[in-house]
XYZ file of C-alpha atoms in Angstrom:
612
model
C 11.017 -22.298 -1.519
C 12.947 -19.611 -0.813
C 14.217 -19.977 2.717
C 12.535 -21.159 5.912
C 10.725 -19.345 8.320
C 9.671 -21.886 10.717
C 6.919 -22.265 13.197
C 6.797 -24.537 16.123
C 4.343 -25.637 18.962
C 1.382 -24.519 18.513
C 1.754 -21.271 16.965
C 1.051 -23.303 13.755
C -2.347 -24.026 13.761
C -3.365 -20.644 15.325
C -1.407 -18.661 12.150
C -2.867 -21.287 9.741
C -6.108 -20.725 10.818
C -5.821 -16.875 11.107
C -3.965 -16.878 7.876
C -6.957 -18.361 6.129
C -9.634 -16.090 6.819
C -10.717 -14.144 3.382
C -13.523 -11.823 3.836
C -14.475 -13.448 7.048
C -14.579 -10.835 9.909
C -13.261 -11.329 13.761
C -16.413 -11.715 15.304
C -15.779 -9.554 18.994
C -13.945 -6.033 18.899
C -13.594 -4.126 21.816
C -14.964 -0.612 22.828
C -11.901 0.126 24.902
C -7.886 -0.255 25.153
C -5.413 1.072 27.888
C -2.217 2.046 26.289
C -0.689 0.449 29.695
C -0.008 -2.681 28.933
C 3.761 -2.971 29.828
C 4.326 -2.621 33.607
C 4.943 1.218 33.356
C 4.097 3.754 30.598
C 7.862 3.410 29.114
C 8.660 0.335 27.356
C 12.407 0.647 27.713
C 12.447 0.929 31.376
C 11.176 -2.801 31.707
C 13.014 -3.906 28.331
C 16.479 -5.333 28.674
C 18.248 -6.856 25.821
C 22.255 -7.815 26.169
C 24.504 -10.399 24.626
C 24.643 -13.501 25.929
C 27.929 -14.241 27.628
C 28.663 -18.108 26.463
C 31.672 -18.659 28.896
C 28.940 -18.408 31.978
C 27.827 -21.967 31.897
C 24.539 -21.270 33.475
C 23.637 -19.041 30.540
C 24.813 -21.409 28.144
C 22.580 -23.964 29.290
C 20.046 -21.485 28.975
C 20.651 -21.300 25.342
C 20.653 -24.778 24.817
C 17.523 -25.485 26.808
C 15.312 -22.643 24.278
C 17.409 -24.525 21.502
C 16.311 -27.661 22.682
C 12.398 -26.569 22.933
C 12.783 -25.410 18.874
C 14.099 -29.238 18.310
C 17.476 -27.975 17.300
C 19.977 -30.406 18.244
C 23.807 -31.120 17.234
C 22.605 -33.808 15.018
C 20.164 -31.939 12.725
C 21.662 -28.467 13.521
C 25.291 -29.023 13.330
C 26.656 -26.026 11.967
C 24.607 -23.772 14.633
C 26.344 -25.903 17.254
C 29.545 -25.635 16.200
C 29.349 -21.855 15.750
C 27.983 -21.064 19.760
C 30.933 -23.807 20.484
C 33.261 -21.293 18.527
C 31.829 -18.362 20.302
C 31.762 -19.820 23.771
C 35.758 -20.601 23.254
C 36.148 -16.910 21.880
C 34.848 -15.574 24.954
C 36.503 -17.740 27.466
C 39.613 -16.575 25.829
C 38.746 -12.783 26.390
C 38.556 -13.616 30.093
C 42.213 -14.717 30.245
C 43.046 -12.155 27.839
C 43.396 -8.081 27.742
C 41.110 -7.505 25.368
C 40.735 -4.014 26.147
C 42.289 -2.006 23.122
C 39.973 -4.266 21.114
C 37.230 -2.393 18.988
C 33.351 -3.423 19.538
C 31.964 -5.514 17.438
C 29.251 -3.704 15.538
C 25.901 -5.129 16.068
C 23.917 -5.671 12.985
C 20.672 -7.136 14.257
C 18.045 -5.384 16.381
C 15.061 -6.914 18.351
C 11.830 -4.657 17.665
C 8.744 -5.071 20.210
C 4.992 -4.560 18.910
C 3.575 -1.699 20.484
C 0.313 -3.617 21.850
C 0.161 -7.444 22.222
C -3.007 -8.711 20.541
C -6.083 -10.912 20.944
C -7.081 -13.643 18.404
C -9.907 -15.786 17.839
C -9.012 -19.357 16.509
C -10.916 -22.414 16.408
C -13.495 -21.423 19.052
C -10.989 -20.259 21.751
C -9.473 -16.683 22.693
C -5.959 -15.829 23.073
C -3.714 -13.074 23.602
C -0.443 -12.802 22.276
C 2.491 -11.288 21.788
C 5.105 -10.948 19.026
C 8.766 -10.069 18.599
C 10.043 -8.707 15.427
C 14.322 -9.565 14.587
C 15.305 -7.181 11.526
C 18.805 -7.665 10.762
C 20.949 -4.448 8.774
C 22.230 -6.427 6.335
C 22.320 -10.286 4.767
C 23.056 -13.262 6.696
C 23.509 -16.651 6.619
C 21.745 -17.612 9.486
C 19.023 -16.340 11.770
C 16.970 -17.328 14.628
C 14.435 -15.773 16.590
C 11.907 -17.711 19.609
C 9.588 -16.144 21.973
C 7.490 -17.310 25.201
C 5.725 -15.881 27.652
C 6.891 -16.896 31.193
C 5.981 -16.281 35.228
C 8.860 -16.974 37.245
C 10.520 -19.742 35.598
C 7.689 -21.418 34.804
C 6.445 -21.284 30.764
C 2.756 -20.074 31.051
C 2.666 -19.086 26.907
C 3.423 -21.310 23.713
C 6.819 -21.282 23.090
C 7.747 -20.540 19.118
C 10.443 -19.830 17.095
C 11.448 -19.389 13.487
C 14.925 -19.565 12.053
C 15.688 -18.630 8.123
C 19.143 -19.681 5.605
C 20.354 -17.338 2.893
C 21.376 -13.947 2.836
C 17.961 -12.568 1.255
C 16.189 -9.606 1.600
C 12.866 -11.305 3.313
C 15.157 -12.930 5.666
C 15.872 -9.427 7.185
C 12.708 -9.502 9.095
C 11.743 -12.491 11.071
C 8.197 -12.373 13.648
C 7.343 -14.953 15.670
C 4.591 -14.771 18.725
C 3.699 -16.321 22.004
C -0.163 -17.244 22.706
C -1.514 -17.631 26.102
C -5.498 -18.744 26.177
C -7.984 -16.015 27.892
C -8.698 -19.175 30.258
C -4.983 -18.769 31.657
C -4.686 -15.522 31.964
C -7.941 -15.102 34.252
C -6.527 -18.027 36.204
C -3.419 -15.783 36.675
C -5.256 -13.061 37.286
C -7.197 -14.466 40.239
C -3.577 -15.874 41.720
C -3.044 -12.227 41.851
C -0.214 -12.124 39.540
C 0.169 -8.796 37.742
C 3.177 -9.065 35.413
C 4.546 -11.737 33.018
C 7.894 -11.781 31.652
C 7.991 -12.571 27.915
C 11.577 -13.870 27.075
C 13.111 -13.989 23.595
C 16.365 -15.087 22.252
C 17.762 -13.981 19.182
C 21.162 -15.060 16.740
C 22.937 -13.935 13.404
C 25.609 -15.524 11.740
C 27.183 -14.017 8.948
C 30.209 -15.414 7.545
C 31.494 -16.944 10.707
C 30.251 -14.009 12.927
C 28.037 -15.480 15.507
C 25.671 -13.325 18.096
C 23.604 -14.113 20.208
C 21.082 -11.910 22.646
C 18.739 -12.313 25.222
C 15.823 -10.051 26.049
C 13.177 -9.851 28.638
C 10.526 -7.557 29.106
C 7.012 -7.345 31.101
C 3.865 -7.445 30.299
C 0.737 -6.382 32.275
C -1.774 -9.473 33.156
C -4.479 -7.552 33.506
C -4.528 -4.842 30.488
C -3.529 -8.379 28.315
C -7.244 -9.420 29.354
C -8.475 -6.129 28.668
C -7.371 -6.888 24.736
C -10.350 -9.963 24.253
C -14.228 -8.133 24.875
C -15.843 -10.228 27.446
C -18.774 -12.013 27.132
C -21.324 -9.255 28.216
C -19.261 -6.615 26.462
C -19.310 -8.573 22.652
C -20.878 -6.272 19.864
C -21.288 -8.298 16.738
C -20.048 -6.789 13.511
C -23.019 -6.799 11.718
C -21.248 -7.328 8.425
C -23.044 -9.054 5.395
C -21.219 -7.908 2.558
C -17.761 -7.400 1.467
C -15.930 -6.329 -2.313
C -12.598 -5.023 -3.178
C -12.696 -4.250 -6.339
C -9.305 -2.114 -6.582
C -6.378 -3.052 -6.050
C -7.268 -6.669 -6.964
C -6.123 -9.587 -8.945
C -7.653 -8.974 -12.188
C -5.379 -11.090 -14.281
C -4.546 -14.363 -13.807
C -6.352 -15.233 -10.368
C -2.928 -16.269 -8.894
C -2.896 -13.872 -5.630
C -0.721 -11.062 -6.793
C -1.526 -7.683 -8.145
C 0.958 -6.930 -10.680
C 1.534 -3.568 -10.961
C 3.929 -2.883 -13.845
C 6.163 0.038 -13.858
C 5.810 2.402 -17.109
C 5.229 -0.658 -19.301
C 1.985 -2.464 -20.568
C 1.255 -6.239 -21.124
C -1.763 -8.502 -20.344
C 0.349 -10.316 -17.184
C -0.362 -6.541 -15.478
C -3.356 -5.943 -13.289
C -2.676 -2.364 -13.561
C -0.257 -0.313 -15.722
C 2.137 3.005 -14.552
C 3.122 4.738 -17.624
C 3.896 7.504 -15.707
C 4.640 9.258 -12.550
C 2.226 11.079 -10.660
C 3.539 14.845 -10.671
C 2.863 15.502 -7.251
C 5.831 13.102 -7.139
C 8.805 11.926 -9.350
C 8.796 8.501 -7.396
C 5.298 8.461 -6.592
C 2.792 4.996 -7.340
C -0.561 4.958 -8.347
C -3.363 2.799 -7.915
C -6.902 2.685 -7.999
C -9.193 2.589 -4.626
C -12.816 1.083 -4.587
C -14.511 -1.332 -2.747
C -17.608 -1.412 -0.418
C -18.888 -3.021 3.136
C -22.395 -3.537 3.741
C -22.792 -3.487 7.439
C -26.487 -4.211 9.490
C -25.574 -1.147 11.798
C -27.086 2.569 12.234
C -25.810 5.686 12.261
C -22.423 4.893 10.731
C -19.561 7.811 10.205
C -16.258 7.538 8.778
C -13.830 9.093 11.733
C -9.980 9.660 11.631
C -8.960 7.318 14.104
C -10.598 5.082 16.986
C -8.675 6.372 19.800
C -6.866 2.444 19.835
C -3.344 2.232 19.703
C -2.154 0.669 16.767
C 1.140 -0.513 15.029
C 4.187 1.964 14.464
C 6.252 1.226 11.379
C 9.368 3.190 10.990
C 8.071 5.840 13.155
C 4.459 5.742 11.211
C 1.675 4.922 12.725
C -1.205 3.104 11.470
C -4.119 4.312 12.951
C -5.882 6.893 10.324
C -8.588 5.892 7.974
C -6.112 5.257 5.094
C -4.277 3.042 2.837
C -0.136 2.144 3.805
C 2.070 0.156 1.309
C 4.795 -1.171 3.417
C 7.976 -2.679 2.016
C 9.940 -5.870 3.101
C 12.625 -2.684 4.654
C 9.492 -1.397 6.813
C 9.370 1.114 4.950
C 5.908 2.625 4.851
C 3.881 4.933 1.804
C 0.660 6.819 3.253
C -2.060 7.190 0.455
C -2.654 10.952 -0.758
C -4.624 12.227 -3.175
C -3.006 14.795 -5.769
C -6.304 17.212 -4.428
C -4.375 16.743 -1.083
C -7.655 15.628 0.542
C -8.502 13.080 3.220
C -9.123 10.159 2.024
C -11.613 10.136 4.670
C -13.305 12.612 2.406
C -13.382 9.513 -0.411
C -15.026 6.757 1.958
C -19.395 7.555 1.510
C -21.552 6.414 3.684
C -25.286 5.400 2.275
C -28.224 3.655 3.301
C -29.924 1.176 0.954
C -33.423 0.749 1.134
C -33.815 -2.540 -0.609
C -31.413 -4.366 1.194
C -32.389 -2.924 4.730
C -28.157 -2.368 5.116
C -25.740 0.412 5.526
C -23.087 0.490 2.578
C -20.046 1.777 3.092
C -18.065 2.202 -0.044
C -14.921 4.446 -1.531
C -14.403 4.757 -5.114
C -10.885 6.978 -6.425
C -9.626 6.320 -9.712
C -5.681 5.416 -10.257
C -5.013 9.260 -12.138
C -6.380 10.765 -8.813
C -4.186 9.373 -6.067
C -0.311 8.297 -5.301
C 2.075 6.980 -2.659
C 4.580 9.107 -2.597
C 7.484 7.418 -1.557
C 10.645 6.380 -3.872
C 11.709 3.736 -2.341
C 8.553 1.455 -3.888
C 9.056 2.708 -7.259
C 11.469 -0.713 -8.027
C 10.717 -4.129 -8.387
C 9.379 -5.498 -5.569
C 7.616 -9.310 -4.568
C 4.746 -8.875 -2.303
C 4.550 -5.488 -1.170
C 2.288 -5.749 2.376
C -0.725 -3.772 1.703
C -3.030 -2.154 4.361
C -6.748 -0.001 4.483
C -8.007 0.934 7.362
C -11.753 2.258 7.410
C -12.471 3.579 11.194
C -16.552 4.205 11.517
C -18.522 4.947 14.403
C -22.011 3.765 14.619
C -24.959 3.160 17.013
C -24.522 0.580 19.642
C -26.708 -2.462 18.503
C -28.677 -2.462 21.485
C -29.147 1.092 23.051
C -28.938 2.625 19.581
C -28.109 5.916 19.023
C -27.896 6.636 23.319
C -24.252 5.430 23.059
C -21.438 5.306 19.933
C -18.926 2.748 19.095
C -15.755 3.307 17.198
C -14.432 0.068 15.346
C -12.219 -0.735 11.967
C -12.406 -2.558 9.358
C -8.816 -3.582 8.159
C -7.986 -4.887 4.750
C -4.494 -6.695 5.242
C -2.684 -8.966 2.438
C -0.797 -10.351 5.448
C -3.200 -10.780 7.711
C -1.646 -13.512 9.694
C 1.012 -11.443 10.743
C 1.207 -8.314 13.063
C -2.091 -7.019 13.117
C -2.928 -3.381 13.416
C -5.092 -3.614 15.988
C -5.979 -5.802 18.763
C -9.833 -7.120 17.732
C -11.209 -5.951 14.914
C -12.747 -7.155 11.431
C -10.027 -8.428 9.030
C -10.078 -9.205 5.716
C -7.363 -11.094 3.885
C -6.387 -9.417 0.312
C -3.925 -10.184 -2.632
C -0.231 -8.996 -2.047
C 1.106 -6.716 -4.567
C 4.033 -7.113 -7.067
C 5.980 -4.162 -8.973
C 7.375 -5.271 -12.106
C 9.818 -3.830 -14.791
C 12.823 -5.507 -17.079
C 12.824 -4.810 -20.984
C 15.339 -4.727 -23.555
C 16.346 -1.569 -25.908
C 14.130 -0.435 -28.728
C 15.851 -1.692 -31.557
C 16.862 -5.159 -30.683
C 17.280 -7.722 -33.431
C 15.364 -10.735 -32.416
C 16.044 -13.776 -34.491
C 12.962 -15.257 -36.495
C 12.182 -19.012 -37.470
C 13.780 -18.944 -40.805
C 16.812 -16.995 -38.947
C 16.136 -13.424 -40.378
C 16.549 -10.607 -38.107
C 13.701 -7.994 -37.052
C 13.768 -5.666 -34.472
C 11.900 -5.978 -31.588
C 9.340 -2.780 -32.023
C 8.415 -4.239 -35.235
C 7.701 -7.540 -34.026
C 4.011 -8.806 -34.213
C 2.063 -11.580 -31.771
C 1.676 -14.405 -33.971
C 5.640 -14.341 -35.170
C 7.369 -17.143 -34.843
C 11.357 -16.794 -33.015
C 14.561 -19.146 -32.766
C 14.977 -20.606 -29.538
C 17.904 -22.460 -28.178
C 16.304 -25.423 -29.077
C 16.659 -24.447 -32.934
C 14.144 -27.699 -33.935
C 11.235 -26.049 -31.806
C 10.613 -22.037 -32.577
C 8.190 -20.904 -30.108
C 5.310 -18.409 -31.200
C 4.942 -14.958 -29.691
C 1.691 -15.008 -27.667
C 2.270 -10.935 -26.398
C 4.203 -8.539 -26.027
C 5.494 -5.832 -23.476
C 5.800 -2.193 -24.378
C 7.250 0.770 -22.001
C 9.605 3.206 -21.091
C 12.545 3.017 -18.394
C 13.776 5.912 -16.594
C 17.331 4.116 -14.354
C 19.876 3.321 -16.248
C 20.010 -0.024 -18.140
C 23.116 -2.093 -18.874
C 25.052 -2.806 -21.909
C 26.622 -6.309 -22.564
C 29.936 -6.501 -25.085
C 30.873 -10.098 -25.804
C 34.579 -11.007 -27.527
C 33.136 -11.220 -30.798
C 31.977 -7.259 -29.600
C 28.057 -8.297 -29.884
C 26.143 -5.850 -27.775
C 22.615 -6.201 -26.294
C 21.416 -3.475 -23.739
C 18.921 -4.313 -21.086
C 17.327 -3.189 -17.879
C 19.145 -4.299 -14.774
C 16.378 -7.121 -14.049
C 16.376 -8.791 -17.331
C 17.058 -12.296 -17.227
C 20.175 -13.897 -18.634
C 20.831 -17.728 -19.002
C 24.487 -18.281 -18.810
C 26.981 -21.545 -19.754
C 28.624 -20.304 -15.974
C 26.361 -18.578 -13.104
C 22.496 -20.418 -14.330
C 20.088 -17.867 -14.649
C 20.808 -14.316 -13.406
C 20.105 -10.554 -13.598
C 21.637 -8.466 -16.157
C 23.365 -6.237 -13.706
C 24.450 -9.830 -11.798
C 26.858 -10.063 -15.075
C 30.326 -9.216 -14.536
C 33.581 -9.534 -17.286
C 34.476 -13.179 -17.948
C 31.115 -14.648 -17.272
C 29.942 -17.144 -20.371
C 26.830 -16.227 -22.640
C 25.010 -18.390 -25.043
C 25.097 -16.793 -28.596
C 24.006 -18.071 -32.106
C 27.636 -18.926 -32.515
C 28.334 -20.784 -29.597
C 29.613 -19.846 -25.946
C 30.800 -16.444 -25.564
C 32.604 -14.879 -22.710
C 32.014 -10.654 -21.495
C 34.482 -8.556 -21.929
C 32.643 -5.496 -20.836
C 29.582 -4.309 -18.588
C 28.851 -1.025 -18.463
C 25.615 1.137 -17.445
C 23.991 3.768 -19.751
C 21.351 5.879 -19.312
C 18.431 5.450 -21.839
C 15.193 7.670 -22.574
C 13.355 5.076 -25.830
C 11.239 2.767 -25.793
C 11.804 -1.311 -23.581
C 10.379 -4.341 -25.053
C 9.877 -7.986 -23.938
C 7.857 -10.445 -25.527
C 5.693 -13.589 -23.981
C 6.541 -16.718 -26.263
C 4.962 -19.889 -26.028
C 2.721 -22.538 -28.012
C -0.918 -23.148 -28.401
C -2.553 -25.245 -25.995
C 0.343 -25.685 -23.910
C 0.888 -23.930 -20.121
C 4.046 -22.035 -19.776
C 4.175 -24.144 -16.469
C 4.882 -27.055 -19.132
C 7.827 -24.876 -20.503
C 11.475 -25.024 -18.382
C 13.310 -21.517 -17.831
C 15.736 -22.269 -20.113
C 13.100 -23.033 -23.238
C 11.239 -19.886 -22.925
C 14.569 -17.950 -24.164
C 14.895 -16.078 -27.992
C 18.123 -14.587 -29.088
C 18.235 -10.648 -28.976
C 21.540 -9.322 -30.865
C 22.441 -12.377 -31.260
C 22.713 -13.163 -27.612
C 20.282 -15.673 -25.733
C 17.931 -13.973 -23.135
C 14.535 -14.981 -21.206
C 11.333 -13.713 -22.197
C 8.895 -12.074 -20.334
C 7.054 -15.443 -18.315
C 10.916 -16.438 -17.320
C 10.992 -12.256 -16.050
C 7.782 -13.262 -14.299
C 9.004 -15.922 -12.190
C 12.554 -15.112 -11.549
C 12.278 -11.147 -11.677
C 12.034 -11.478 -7.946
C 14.933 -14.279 -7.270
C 16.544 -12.546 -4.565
C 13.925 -12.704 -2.363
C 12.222 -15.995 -3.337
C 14.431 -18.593 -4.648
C 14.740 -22.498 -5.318
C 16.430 -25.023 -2.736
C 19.335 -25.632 -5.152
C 19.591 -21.251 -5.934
C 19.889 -20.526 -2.051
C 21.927 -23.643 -1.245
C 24.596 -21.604 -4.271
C 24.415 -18.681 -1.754
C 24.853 -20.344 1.379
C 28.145 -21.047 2.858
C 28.478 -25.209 2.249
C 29.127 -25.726 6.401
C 25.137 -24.830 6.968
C 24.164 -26.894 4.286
C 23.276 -30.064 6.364
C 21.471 -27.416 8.888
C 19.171 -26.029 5.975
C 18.704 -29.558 4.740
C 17.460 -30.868 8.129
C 15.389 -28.059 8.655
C 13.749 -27.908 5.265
C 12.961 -32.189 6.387
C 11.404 -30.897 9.569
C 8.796 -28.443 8.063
């Protein structure tokens, strides 16, 4: 596991059942939804977020109490404890000290609020809820983020939190959410309260650095209810049928579309050889699936009217597809005719079946996402489509229209686009690339030397384990267009790579080529040797990697450090090690993020990982 995003309360259940649902659709959505949920039109003027003053002992015991609720204690959170000790001390001392020459500390965290809280339908009841989003600039050791919805001082939501170890890239974005049943809020409602106050505290520690905030903010009782249809106002979807055909896991049926990066192999679901030219950083991939719905009068539209999520300062309400990074960084769908892909999405009645299909079909050559920042390796890229129809009301036909959306989401569970609507769960995608220079010598069975180009499946290589060669089941083929990296040991053996390509080492485990650095310790045919230069080059041939392996056995069965062969001489992993460790900075082993961690929140991480 790479790092821990924890849940607490009852938030659990809710996201484990909402998580689940795959091609199941929400069964209410709602004809209306006032953009006024927060007490006035402007957000900031009822938003207050401020760092948390530790000296005041009434706030302190304010942090300790919404500590307390997560089950964080100085027994199983030591490290945390001994840090808000530090910074309680720190700030006393500014009191009795002029501290006014001193520069401010640059804040590195920031506390995003959804635009809309939601509505959810779990395990036969309704809620509404509300989420807070903690991105943090840059990597940190720690971070914790809780939420609940409160009127007065009295807790009227669930109260949930999530914390995460390890300066890695997923950890820069943390979401947790506060439900409140429909029940409640009517109850609330009739007590003529208008406003509740959700309350969220957030921390960061990086490398001793400790800070901690507090926001509040309001939310409006009675637009919250306004989320969930009521009973006379339900309109069932209707829905009977559901296929994605593209972009799906075509491969290996493990829940990722692998989309490789100017290289082909049979572990990719879909190949890039090249860029689209409307774009020198722009991804393809192919669009076509279909909904058969038991409605009338159904036309694609633009947009519902709802309000839905704003990434980055996009929002995602068109009929469209968004690929959005672990950054938040979001790629809009465009087709090189520079068409709507409104214009794509047909709408057809079928005769036999007594149903209304609604289907979109645009090969990969014909559309791109135009947006360099996805054109890298990347683990589970969030993928959304949004289809927005309007149809015939059930019951008084074609006398009144209602808009609704059908959202395909490979993270489903978390912030939804809208607040009620049909969602279907789909497989995250992966971007993949790491090869090594045409040209290689890869070292056979008997110990001959034949470069890689030339090398066929069915060859047998020397491993590190000399007494077991391992066959090569496939190979990978493609180009690479950033600049790759050339290793020079002592003994001035060279092997050039791309920057992802893994390398076992006597001194650092398993790491990335461009992790490498002068003095660390390779394994060579002739023993241990250390780097004496790393340098990058640019290169325009041909990149290799081949899958080795035996018959009948699972590469599962294999450890990292058996599927290796020796290119130039110099041991390297394969393609299945590229596979599972291409992505290490973002998901890595207990022992691989304990190495990153600082050793004082060791006991925290292990205490936490016990309480999952």
């Amino acid at each position: 596991m790479t790092f821990i995003r924890k849940f607490s309360g009852a938030l659990a259940a809710a996201a484990l059942a909402f998580s689940g649902i795959t091609a199941i659709a929400h069964a209410n959505i709602t004809e209306n939804l006032s953009n006024n949920i927060y007490e006035n039109e402007s957000v900031s003027s009822n938003y207050s977020s401020h760092q948390v003053d530790m000296s005041n002992p009434d706030k302190r015991a304010f942090i300790y109490d919404r500590l307390a609720k997560a089950n964080k204690t100085p027994e199983n959170s030591p490290q945390l404890f001994q840090q808000l000790k530090r910074l309680e001390k720190k700030q006393i001392k500014k009191i009795f000290h002029d501290s006014a020459d001193e520069s401010p500390q640059q804040q590195f965290s920031k506390l995003h609020i959804p635009l809309q809280p939601k509505g959810l339908n779990s395990a036969g009841k309704v809620y509404s809820y509300l989420s807070v989003l903690l991105t943090t600039e840059k990597n940190a050791d720690y971070r914790f983020i809780d939420v609940s919805l409160m009127h007065d001082d009295t807790q009227v939501g669930t109260y949930n939190s999530k914390e995460a170890f390890g300066p890695l890239p997923k950890n820069n974005r943390l979401q947790v959410s506060s439900l409140i049943e429909r029940e409640k809020l009517h109850i609330l409602h009739r007590k003529n309260i208008k406003f509740l106050e959700a309350v969220s505290i957030y921390m960061i520690d990086n490398g001793g650095t400790t800070e901690v905030f507090e926001s509040k903010f309001k939310v409006n009782v009675k637009q919250m209810l306004s989320l969930i249809a009521e009973p006379g106002r339900v309109i069932k979807n209707g829905i009977h049928k559901v296929n994605v055909f593209h972009p799906a896991d075509n491969v290996y049926n493990d829940n990722k579309v692998v989309l490789c990066l100017k290289r082909k192999s049979t572990d990719c679901d879909y190949s890039q050889m090249k860029y689209s030219h409307a774009s020198e950083k722009a991804l393809t991939l192919p669009l076509k699936g279909e909904i058969y719905v038991d409605l009338t009068g159904v036309k694609i539209i633009s947009e519902t009217g709802l309000e839905g999520a704003n990434v980055n300062g996009t929002s995602l309400v068109k009929t469209n597809m968004y690929l959005i990074n672990d950054n938040g960084r979001v790629a809009q769908f465009k087709t090189l005719a520079e068409l709507d892909i409104q214009k794509y999405v047909k709408v057809e009645y079928d005769d036999e079946l007594a149903l209304t299909k609604i289907f979109w079909d645009i090969p990969q050559n014909e559309g791109f996402f135009a947006n360099g920042s996805f054109s890298k390796h990347m683990d589970e890229v969030r993928w959304v489509l949004l289809i927005n129809v309007e149809h015939d009301h059930p019951i008084l036909g074609d006398r009144r229209k209602v808009k609704q959306s059908y959202q395909f989401d490979s993270f489903p569970h978390e912030e939804m686009i809208y607040d009620t609507l049909n969602v279907f769960n789909v497989s995250p995608i992966h971007v993949r690339n790491s090869c090594l220079v045409e040209g290689s010598l890869i070292t056979m069975q008997d110990g001959s030397k034949k470069k890689i180009e030339n090398i066929k499946v069915g060859d047998w290589v020397s491993t590190k384990n000399k007494k077991q060669p391992l066959m090569v089941k496939d190979l990978s083929i493609g180009t690479e267009d950033i600049p790759m990296y050339k290793l020079v040991t002592e003994s001035n053996t060279e092997v050039v790579a791309t920057e992802k390509h893994i390398i076992p080492t006597n001194n650092k485990g398993l790491v990335w080529v461009k992790e490498l650095e002068i003095g660390d310790q390779l394994f060579t045919e002739n023993g241990i040797e250390t780097i004496k230069s790393v340098t990058q080059q640019q290169y325009s041939g041909k990149v290799y990697n081949l899958f080795i392996g035996l018959d009948d056995v699972t590469v599962d069965s294999f450890s990292a450090s058996e599927l290796t062969f020796y290119a130039n001489s110099v041991l390297v992993g394969d393609n299945n090690i590229q596979s599972k460790f291409e992505y290490k900075d973002q998901w890595m082993s207990e022992e691989e993020v304990l190495n990153l961690l600082p050793k004082q929140w060791h006991q925290d991480y292990y205490h936490s990982k016990q309480s999952d």
